[in-house]
């Protein structure tokens, strides 16, 4: 910048153009806010008048509330509303998978089903009922096309085949529900989801081999190591209910 007696003769000014808007999680505000996605162009100014372009200033995300400016990667973080929905769906999927591995109990009031309902309600599905979960379980068991070998999948060998089977219900649902969420969780958050599944499995007794297989798959989808999964599952089994 060139100034003479406080008067700006030559300088560079950035002009911004809004390309789009939406909602995002603003770290400055600490909550969901509106944003504007803006691209900038630097221009050489003479006596305050923009004249010649001097290149791109890049793209920013600007919070409409605090006016904070962030890089485009800020939009990769889910909003608090979306994150809550992802967490709720993850717990719901884990609960169904564990109940399925435990033999899909069909009588309301079972300890595992009661524990599953409690976990799902705590995650955000506050109106979840045992009848709803049992209805979904019945549909899973009946739909052999989505769950290959459903008739004999309650054993560890059958479940292992289902987990490894491309297109199986467990493989698809667990990966889709857990892997995107795990990218936004601290390790303790991933461990908490696994432990919720473990408590459901343990509600009616020690782990069945099939339940252990499912919980191992849950751990893999959450990015936990096999050693960490074994440690957490063993610790849960040794904790008084």
PDB file of C-alpha atoms in Angstrom:
ATOM      1  CA  UNK A   1       0.000   0.000   0.000  1.00  0.00           C
ATOM      2  CA  UNK A   2       1.302   3.431  -0.975  1.00  0.00           C
ATOM      3  CA  UNK A   3       0.134   6.382   1.101  1.00  0.00           C
ATOM      4  CA  UNK A   4       0.930  10.088   0.896  1.00  0.00           C
ATOM      5  CA  UNK A   5      -0.082  12.172   3.917  1.00  0.00           C
ATOM      6  CA  UNK A   6      -2.615   9.540   4.945  1.00  0.00           C
ATOM      7  CA  UNK A   7      -4.127   9.319   1.466  1.00  0.00           C
ATOM      8  CA  UNK A   8      -4.051   5.815  -0.041  1.00  0.00           C
ATOM      9  CA  UNK A   9      -2.681   6.083  -3.557  1.00  0.00           C
ATOM     10  CA  UNK A  10      -2.076   2.440  -4.449  1.00  0.00           C
ATOM     11  CA  UNK A  11      -3.402  -0.635  -2.651  1.00  0.00           C
ATOM     12  CA  UNK A  12      -5.057  -4.007  -2.981  1.00  0.00           C
ATOM     13  CA  UNK A  13      -8.691  -4.664  -2.212  1.00  0.00           C
ATOM     14  CA  UNK A  14     -10.502  -7.984  -2.110  1.00  0.00           C
ATOM     15  CA  UNK A  15     -14.017  -8.147  -3.439  1.00  0.00           C
ATOM     16  CA  UNK A  16     -16.239 -11.060  -2.440  1.00  0.00           C
ATOM     17  CA  UNK A  17     -18.952 -12.815  -4.417  1.00  0.00           C
ATOM     18  CA  UNK A  18     -21.527 -15.041  -2.681  1.00  0.00           C
ATOM     19  CA  UNK A  19     -21.814 -18.417  -4.414  1.00  0.00           C
ATOM     20  CA  UNK A  20     -24.273 -20.129  -2.076  1.00  0.00           C
ATOM     21  CA  UNK A  21     -25.583 -20.411   1.439  1.00  0.00           C
ATOM     22  CA  UNK A  22     -26.944 -22.890   3.938  1.00  0.00           C
ATOM     23  CA  UNK A  23     -26.553 -24.062   7.513  1.00  0.00           C
ATOM     24  CA  UNK A  24     -23.384 -25.270   9.210  1.00  0.00           C
ATOM     25  CA  UNK A  25     -21.849 -25.732  12.640  1.00  0.00           C
ATOM     26  CA  UNK A  26     -19.966 -22.531  13.455  1.00  0.00           C
ATOM     27  CA  UNK A  27     -17.072 -23.187  15.873  1.00  0.00           C
ATOM     28  CA  UNK A  28     -17.009 -19.500  16.760  1.00  0.00           C
ATOM     29  CA  UNK A  29     -20.653 -19.418  17.816  1.00  0.00           C
ATOM     30  CA  UNK A  30     -20.612 -22.996  19.089  1.00  0.00           C
ATOM     31  CA  UNK A  31     -23.835 -23.987  17.350  1.00  0.00           C
ATOM     32  CA  UNK A  32     -25.728 -24.284  14.087  1.00  0.00           C
ATOM     33  CA  UNK A  33     -25.765 -21.069  12.100  1.00  0.00           C
ATOM     34  CA  UNK A  34     -26.349 -19.860   8.568  1.00  0.00           C
ATOM     35  CA  UNK A  35     -23.358 -19.427   6.287  1.00  0.00           C
ATOM     36  CA  UNK A  36     -22.438 -17.827   2.994  1.00  0.00           C
ATOM     37  CA  UNK A  37     -19.913 -19.480   0.706  1.00  0.00           C
ATOM     38  CA  UNK A  38     -17.941 -16.688  -0.950  1.00  0.00           C
ATOM     39  CA  UNK A  39     -15.138 -16.444  -3.499  1.00  0.00           C
ATOM     40  CA  UNK A  40     -12.750 -13.515  -3.485  1.00  0.00           C
ATOM     41  CA  UNK A  41     -10.841 -11.594  -6.146  1.00  0.00           C
ATOM     42  CA  UNK A  42      -7.935  -9.286  -5.339  1.00  0.00           C
ATOM     43  CA  UNK A  43      -7.770  -6.024  -7.286  1.00  0.00           C
ATOM     44  CA  UNK A  44      -5.190  -3.293  -7.442  1.00  0.00           C
ATOM     45  CA  UNK A  45      -6.721   0.037  -6.429  1.00  0.00           C
ATOM     46  CA  UNK A  46      -5.762   3.553  -7.373  1.00  0.00           C
ATOM     47  CA  UNK A  47      -7.096   6.297  -5.127  1.00  0.00           C
ATOM     48  CA  UNK A  48      -9.491   3.747  -3.689  1.00  0.00           C
ATOM     49  CA  UNK A  49     -10.900   2.691  -7.039  1.00  0.00           C
ATOM     50  CA  UNK A  50     -10.512  -0.980  -8.014  1.00  0.00           C
ATOM     51  CA  UNK A  51      -8.752  -1.348 -11.342  1.00  0.00           C
ATOM     52  CA  UNK A  52      -6.775  -4.455 -12.259  1.00  0.00           C
ATOM     53  CA  UNK A  53      -7.365  -7.992 -10.951  1.00  0.00           C
ATOM     54  CA  UNK A  54      -4.478  -9.435  -8.956  1.00  0.00           C
ATOM     55  CA  UNK A  55      -5.615 -13.044  -8.680  1.00  0.00           C
ATOM     56  CA  UNK A  56      -7.963 -15.114  -6.600  1.00  0.00           C
ATOM     57  CA  UNK A  57      -8.295 -14.760  -2.842  1.00  0.00           C
ATOM     58  CA  UNK A  58      -9.745 -18.261  -2.612  1.00  0.00           C
ATOM     59  CA  UNK A  59     -13.045 -19.427  -1.184  1.00  0.00           C
ATOM     60  CA  UNK A  60     -14.264 -18.898   2.356  1.00  0.00           C
ATOM     61  CA  UNK A  61     -17.259 -19.820   4.476  1.00  0.00           C
ATOM     62  CA  UNK A  62     -18.621 -16.821   6.376  1.00  0.00           C
ATOM     63  CA  UNK A  63     -20.935 -17.171   9.364  1.00  0.00           C
ATOM     64  CA  UNK A  64     -23.882 -14.819   8.998  1.00  0.00           C
ATOM     65  CA  UNK A  65     -24.050 -14.375  12.765  1.00  0.00           C
ATOM     66  CA  UNK A  66     -20.496 -13.770  14.026  1.00  0.00           C
ATOM     67  CA  UNK A  67     -19.014 -12.939  10.579  1.00  0.00           C
ATOM     68  CA  UNK A  68     -16.211 -15.392  11.231  1.00  0.00           C
ATOM     69  CA  UNK A  69     -14.420 -16.605   8.119  1.00  0.00           C
ATOM     70  CA  UNK A  70     -13.387 -20.226   7.740  1.00  0.00           C
ATOM     71  CA  UNK A  71     -12.064 -22.490   5.046  1.00  0.00           C
ATOM     72  CA  UNK A  72     -14.440 -24.604   2.924  1.00  0.00           C
ATOM     73  CA  UNK A  73     -13.549 -27.648   5.048  1.00  0.00           C
ATOM     74  CA  UNK A  74     -15.774 -26.176   7.775  1.00  0.00           C
ATOM     75  CA  UNK A  75     -18.747 -27.521   5.808  1.00  0.00           C
ATOM     76  CA  UNK A  76     -17.501 -31.095   6.198  1.00  0.00           C
ATOM     77  CA  UNK A  77     -18.529 -31.087   9.849  1.00  0.00           C
ATOM     78  CA  UNK A  78     -22.207 -31.983  10.284  1.00  0.00           C
ATOM     79  CA  UNK A  79     -24.534 -29.559  11.964  1.00  0.00           C
ATOM     80  CA  UNK A  80     -25.567 -30.390  15.513  1.00  0.00           C
ATOM     81  CA  UNK A  81     -28.982 -31.411  14.184  1.00  0.00           C
ATOM     82  CA  UNK A  82     -27.527 -33.763  11.579  1.00  0.00           C
ATOM     83  CA  UNK A  83     -24.987 -35.161  14.041  1.00  0.00           C
ATOM     84  CA  UNK A  84     -27.744 -35.969  16.540  1.00  0.00           C
ATOM     85  CA  UNK A  85     -29.665 -37.802  13.830  1.00  0.00           C
ATOM     86  CA  UNK A  86     -26.550 -39.765  12.812  1.00  0.00           C
ATOM     87  CA  UNK A  87     -25.919 -40.788  16.421  1.00  0.00           C
ATOM     88  CA  UNK A  88     -29.547 -41.789  16.911  1.00  0.00           C
ATOM     89  CA  UNK A  89     -29.541 -43.930  13.758  1.00  0.00           C
ATOM     90  CA  UNK A  90     -26.241 -45.560  14.730  1.00  0.00           C
ATOM     91  CA  UNK A  91     -27.486 -46.668  18.142  1.00  0.00           C
ATOM     92  CA  UNK A  92     -30.739 -47.905  16.612  1.00  0.00           C
ATOM     93  CA  UNK A  93     -28.852 -49.977  14.042  1.00  0.00           C
ATOM     94  CA  UNK A  94     -26.487 -51.442  16.639  1.00  0.00           C
ATOM     95  CA  UNK A  95     -29.412 -52.345  18.887  1.00  0.00           C
ATOM     96  CA  UNK A  96     -31.196 -54.175  16.062  1.00  0.00           C
ATOM     97  CA  UNK A  97     -28.012 -55.986  15.030  1.00  0.00           C
ATOM     98  CA  UNK A  98     -27.307 -57.201  18.563  1.00  0.00           C
ATOM     99  CA  UNK A  99     -30.897 -58.341  19.093  1.00  0.00           C
ATOM    100  CA  UNK A 100     -30.822 -60.145  15.764  1.00  0.00           C
ATOM    101  CA  UNK A 101     -27.602 -61.924  16.729  1.00  0.00           C
ATOM    102  CA  UNK A 102     -29.154 -62.890  20.054  1.00  0.00           C
ATOM    103  CA  UNK A 103     -31.907 -64.803  18.305  1.00  0.00           C
ATOM    104  CA  UNK A 104     -34.454 -62.026  17.692  1.00  0.00           C
ATOM    105  CA  UNK A 105     -36.526 -62.608  20.875  1.00  0.00           C
ATOM    106  CA  UNK A 106     -40.165 -62.299  19.991  1.00  0.00           C
ATOM    107  CA  UNK A 107     -41.728 -61.695  23.386  1.00  0.00           C
ATOM    108  CA  UNK A 108     -41.968 -58.146  24.776  1.00  0.00           C
ATOM    109  CA  UNK A 109     -40.433 -57.696  28.189  1.00  0.00           C
ATOM    110  CA  UNK A 110     -37.226 -59.627  27.515  1.00  0.00           C
ATOM    111  CA  UNK A 111     -34.172 -58.143  29.236  1.00  0.00           C
ATOM    112  CA  UNK A 112     -32.230 -57.607  26.023  1.00  0.00           C
ATOM    113  CA  UNK A 113     -35.181 -55.967  24.275  1.00  0.00           C
ATOM    114  CA  UNK A 114     -35.802 -53.713  27.274  1.00  0.00           C
ATOM    115  CA  UNK A 115     -32.127 -52.677  27.293  1.00  0.00           C
ATOM    116  CA  UNK A 116     -32.272 -52.001  23.554  1.00  0.00           C
ATOM    117  CA  UNK A 117     -35.337 -49.790  23.893  1.00  0.00           C
ATOM    118  CA  UNK A 118     -33.642 -47.825  26.668  1.00  0.00           C
ATOM    119  CA  UNK A 119     -30.520 -47.275  24.566  1.00  0.00           C
ATOM    120  CA  UNK A 120     -32.505 -46.190  21.505  1.00  0.00           C
ATOM    121  CA  UNK A 121     -34.627 -43.802  23.550  1.00  0.00           C
ATOM    122  CA  UNK A 122     -31.551 -42.269  25.169  1.00  0.00           C
ATOM    123  CA  UNK A 123     -30.063 -41.730  21.714  1.00  0.00           C
ATOM    124  CA  UNK A 124     -33.040 -39.637  20.593  1.00  0.00           C
ATOM    125  CA  UNK A 125     -35.846 -41.960  19.499  1.00  0.00           C
ATOM    126  CA  UNK A 126     -37.839 -41.040  22.595  1.00  0.00           C
ATOM    127  CA  UNK A 127     -41.041 -42.686  21.357  1.00  0.00           C
ATOM    128  CA  UNK A 128     -39.405 -46.046  20.567  1.00  0.00           C
ATOM    129  CA  UNK A 129     -41.353 -49.042  21.909  1.00  0.00           C
ATOM    130  CA  UNK A 130     -40.632 -52.746  22.247  1.00  0.00           C
ATOM    131  CA  UNK A 131     -43.367 -53.483  19.718  1.00  0.00           C
ATOM    132  CA  UNK A 132     -41.631 -51.278  17.144  1.00  0.00           C
ATOM    133  CA  UNK A 133     -38.268 -52.977  17.639  1.00  0.00           C
ATOM    134  CA  UNK A 134     -39.791 -56.448  17.588  1.00  0.00           C
ATOM    135  CA  UNK A 135     -41.684 -55.583  14.413  1.00  0.00           C
ATOM    136  CA  UNK A 136     -38.455 -54.551  12.704  1.00  0.00           C
ATOM    137  CA  UNK A 137     -36.721 -57.699  13.922  1.00  0.00           C
ATOM    138  CA  UNK A 138     -39.514 -59.865  12.556  1.00  0.00           C
ATOM    139  CA  UNK A 139     -39.196 -58.163   9.181  1.00  0.00           C
ATOM    140  CA  UNK A 140     -35.422 -58.719   9.162  1.00  0.00           C
ATOM    141  CA  UNK A 141     -35.753 -62.407   9.976  1.00  0.00           C
ATOM    142  CA  UNK A 142     -38.475 -62.899   7.370  1.00  0.00           C
ATOM    143  CA  UNK A 143     -36.599 -61.097   4.617  1.00  0.00           C
ATOM    144  CA  UNK A 144     -34.089 -63.730   3.608  1.00  0.00           C
ATOM    145  CA  UNK A 145     -33.137 -61.659   0.572  1.00  0.00           C
ATOM    146  CA  UNK A 146     -31.659 -58.958   2.796  1.00  0.00           C
ATOM    147  CA  UNK A 147     -30.219 -61.358   5.362  1.00  0.00           C
ATOM    148  CA  UNK A 148     -28.818 -64.429   3.561  1.00  0.00           C
ATOM    149  CA  UNK A 149     -29.275 -67.634   5.501  1.00  0.00           C
ATOM    150  CA  UNK A 150     -31.557 -65.991   8.035  1.00  0.00           C
ATOM    151  CA  UNK A 151     -32.995 -69.319   9.094  1.00  0.00           C
ATOM    152  CA  UNK A 152     -29.659 -70.530  10.474  1.00  0.00           C
ATOM    153  CA  UNK A 153     -27.813 -67.252  10.942  1.00  0.00           C
ATOM    154  CA  UNK A 154     -28.240 -67.302  14.701  1.00  0.00           C
ATOM    155  CA  UNK A 155     -25.216 -69.562  15.059  1.00  0.00           C
ATOM    156  CA  UNK A 156     -21.725 -68.033  14.957  1.00  0.00           C
ATOM    157  CA  UNK A 157     -20.839 -69.649  11.649  1.00  0.00           C
ATOM    158  CA  UNK A 158     -24.029 -68.464   9.958  1.00  0.00           C
ATOM    159  CA  UNK A 159     -23.595 -64.959  11.334  1.00  0.00           C
ATOM    160  CA  UNK A 160     -19.967 -64.794  10.257  1.00  0.00           C
ATOM    161  CA  UNK A 161     -21.089 -65.676   6.721  1.00  0.00           C
ATOM    162  CA  UNK A 162     -23.719 -62.935   6.867  1.00  0.00           C
ATOM    163  CA  UNK A 163     -21.211 -60.371   8.065  1.00  0.00           C
ATOM    164  CA  UNK A 164     -18.835 -61.223   5.245  1.00  0.00           C
ATOM    165  CA  UNK A 165     -21.573 -61.532   2.653  1.00  0.00           C
ATOM    166  CA  UNK A 166     -21.687 -58.663   0.199  1.00  0.00           C
ATOM    167  CA  UNK A 167     -25.065 -56.999   0.412  1.00  0.00           C
ATOM    168  CA  UNK A 168     -26.119 -58.610   3.712  1.00  0.00           C
ATOM    169  CA  UNK A 169     -28.278 -56.532   6.016  1.00  0.00           C
ATOM    170  CA  UNK A 170     -25.653 -56.396   8.763  1.00  0.00           C
ATOM    171  CA  UNK A 171     -22.845 -55.448   6.430  1.00  0.00           C
ATOM    172  CA  UNK A 172     -24.766 -52.687   4.684  1.00  0.00           C
ATOM    173  CA  UNK A 173     -26.577 -51.196   7.656  1.00  0.00           C
ATOM    174  CA  UNK A 174     -23.660 -51.197  10.079  1.00  0.00           C
ATOM    175  CA  UNK A 175     -21.251 -49.679   7.588  1.00  0.00           C
ATOM    176  CA  UNK A 176     -23.690 -47.004   6.444  1.00  0.00           C
ATOM    177  CA  UNK A 177     -24.720 -46.023   9.957  1.00  0.00           C
ATOM    178  CA  UNK A 178     -21.382 -46.171  11.750  1.00  0.00           C
ATOM    179  CA  UNK A 179     -18.543 -45.287   9.406  1.00  0.00           C
ATOM    180  CA  UNK A 180     -19.686 -41.720   8.521  1.00  0.00           C
ATOM    181  CA  UNK A 181     -20.368 -41.027  12.204  1.00  0.00           C
ATOM    182  CA  UNK A 182     -17.011 -42.390  13.394  1.00  0.00           C
ATOM    183  CA  UNK A 183     -15.178 -39.691  11.415  1.00  0.00           C
ATOM    184  CA  UNK A 184     -16.694 -37.066  13.714  1.00  0.00           C
ATOM    185  CA  UNK A 185     -16.342 -38.897  17.033  1.00  0.00           C
ATOM    186  CA  UNK A 186     -13.479 -38.879  19.505  1.00  0.00           C
ATOM    187  CA  UNK A 187     -12.283 -42.395  20.462  1.00  0.00           C
ATOM    188  CA  UNK A 188     -14.335 -42.295  23.656  1.00  0.00           C
ATOM    189  CA  UNK A 189     -17.473 -41.671  21.608  1.00  0.00           C
ATOM    190  CA  UNK A 190     -16.812 -44.722  19.440  1.00  0.00           C
ATOM    191  CA  UNK A 191     -16.192 -46.807  22.543  1.00  0.00           C
ATOM    192  CA  UNK A 192     -19.452 -45.593  24.079  1.00  0.00           C
ATOM    193  CA  UNK A 193     -21.489 -46.831  21.105  1.00  0.00           C
ATOM    194  CA  UNK A 194     -19.800 -50.230  21.242  1.00  0.00           C
ATOM    195  CA  UNK A 195     -20.452 -50.477  24.981  1.00  0.00           C
ATOM    196  CA  UNK A 196     -24.130 -49.688  24.447  1.00  0.00           C
ATOM    197  CA  UNK A 197     -24.326 -52.706  22.175  1.00  0.00           C
ATOM    198  CA  UNK A 198     -22.416 -54.792  24.718  1.00  0.00           C
ATOM    199  CA  UNK A 199     -24.864 -53.895  27.490  1.00  0.00           C
ATOM    200  CA  UNK A 200     -27.782 -54.994  25.319  1.00  0.00           C
ATOM    201  CA  UNK A 201     -26.097 -58.316  24.612  1.00  0.00           C
ATOM    202  CA  UNK A 202     -25.287 -58.860  28.303  1.00  0.00           C
ATOM    203  CA  UNK A 203     -28.744 -57.911  29.564  1.00  0.00           C
ATOM    204  CA  UNK A 204     -29.974 -61.506  29.327  1.00  0.00           C
ATOM    205  CA  UNK A 205     -26.721 -63.312  30.094  1.00  0.00           C
ATOM    206  CA  UNK A 206     -23.153 -63.775  28.806  1.00  0.00           C
ATOM    207  CA  UNK A 207     -22.319 -63.005  25.193  1.00  0.00           C
ATOM    208  CA  UNK A 208     -23.483 -65.523  22.658  1.00  0.00           C
ATOM    209  CA  UNK A 209     -20.844 -66.247  19.992  1.00  0.00           C
ATOM    210  CA  UNK A 210     -23.073 -64.554  17.409  1.00  0.00           C
ATOM    211  CA  UNK A 211     -23.427 -61.452  19.598  1.00  0.00           C
ATOM    212  CA  UNK A 212     -19.670 -61.261  19.981  1.00  0.00           C
ATOM    213  CA  UNK A 213     -19.315 -61.462  16.187  1.00  0.00           C
ATOM    214  CA  UNK A 214     -21.731 -58.585  15.696  1.00  0.00           C
ATOM    215  CA  UNK A 215     -20.023 -56.443  18.330  1.00  0.00           C
ATOM    216  CA  UNK A 216     -16.664 -57.107  16.683  1.00  0.00           C
ATOM    217  CA  UNK A 217     -18.177 -55.888  13.388  1.00  0.00           C
ATOM    218  CA  UNK A 218     -19.497 -52.794  15.166  1.00  0.00           C
ATOM    219  CA  UNK A 219     -15.997 -52.091  16.474  1.00  0.00           C
ATOM    220  CA  UNK A 220     -14.490 -52.436  13.000  1.00  0.00           C
ATOM    221  CA  UNK A 221     -17.017 -50.009  11.521  1.00  0.00           C
ATOM    222  CA  UNK A 222     -16.170 -47.526  14.279  1.00  0.00           C
ATOM    223  CA  UNK A 223     -12.458 -47.792  13.533  1.00  0.00           C
ATOM    224  CA  UNK A 224     -11.540 -49.540  16.784  1.00  0.00           C
ATOM    225  CA  UNK A 225      -8.722 -52.070  16.824  1.00  0.00           C
ATOM    226  CA  UNK A 226      -9.511 -55.730  17.578  1.00  0.00           C
ATOM    227  CA  UNK A 227      -7.494 -55.432  20.786  1.00  0.00           C
ATOM    228  CA  UNK A 228      -9.547 -52.429  21.914  1.00  0.00           C
ATOM    229  CA  UNK A 229     -12.793 -54.214  21.042  1.00  0.00           C
ATOM    230  CA  UNK A 230     -11.808 -57.259  23.080  1.00  0.00           C
ATOM    231  CA  UNK A 231     -10.727 -55.079  25.993  1.00  0.00           C
ATOM    232  CA  UNK A 232     -13.993 -53.138  26.038  1.00  0.00           C
ATOM    233  CA  UNK A 233     -16.202 -56.184  25.659  1.00  0.00           C
ATOM    234  CA  UNK A 234     -14.374 -58.038  28.405  1.00  0.00           C
ATOM    235  CA  UNK A 235     -14.573 -55.007  30.690  1.00  0.00           C
ATOM    236  CA  UNK A 236     -18.320 -54.690  30.073  1.00  0.00           C
ATOM    237  CA  UNK A 237     -18.849 -58.350  30.872  1.00  0.00           C
ATOM    238  CA  UNK A 238     -17.013 -57.926  34.162  1.00  0.00           C
ATOM    239  CA  UNK A 239     -19.028 -54.873  35.246  1.00  0.00           C
ATOM    240  CA  UNK A 240     -22.005 -55.608  37.545  1.00  0.00           C
ATOM    241  CA  UNK A 241     -25.288 -54.626  35.911  1.00  0.00           C
TER     242      UNK A 241
END
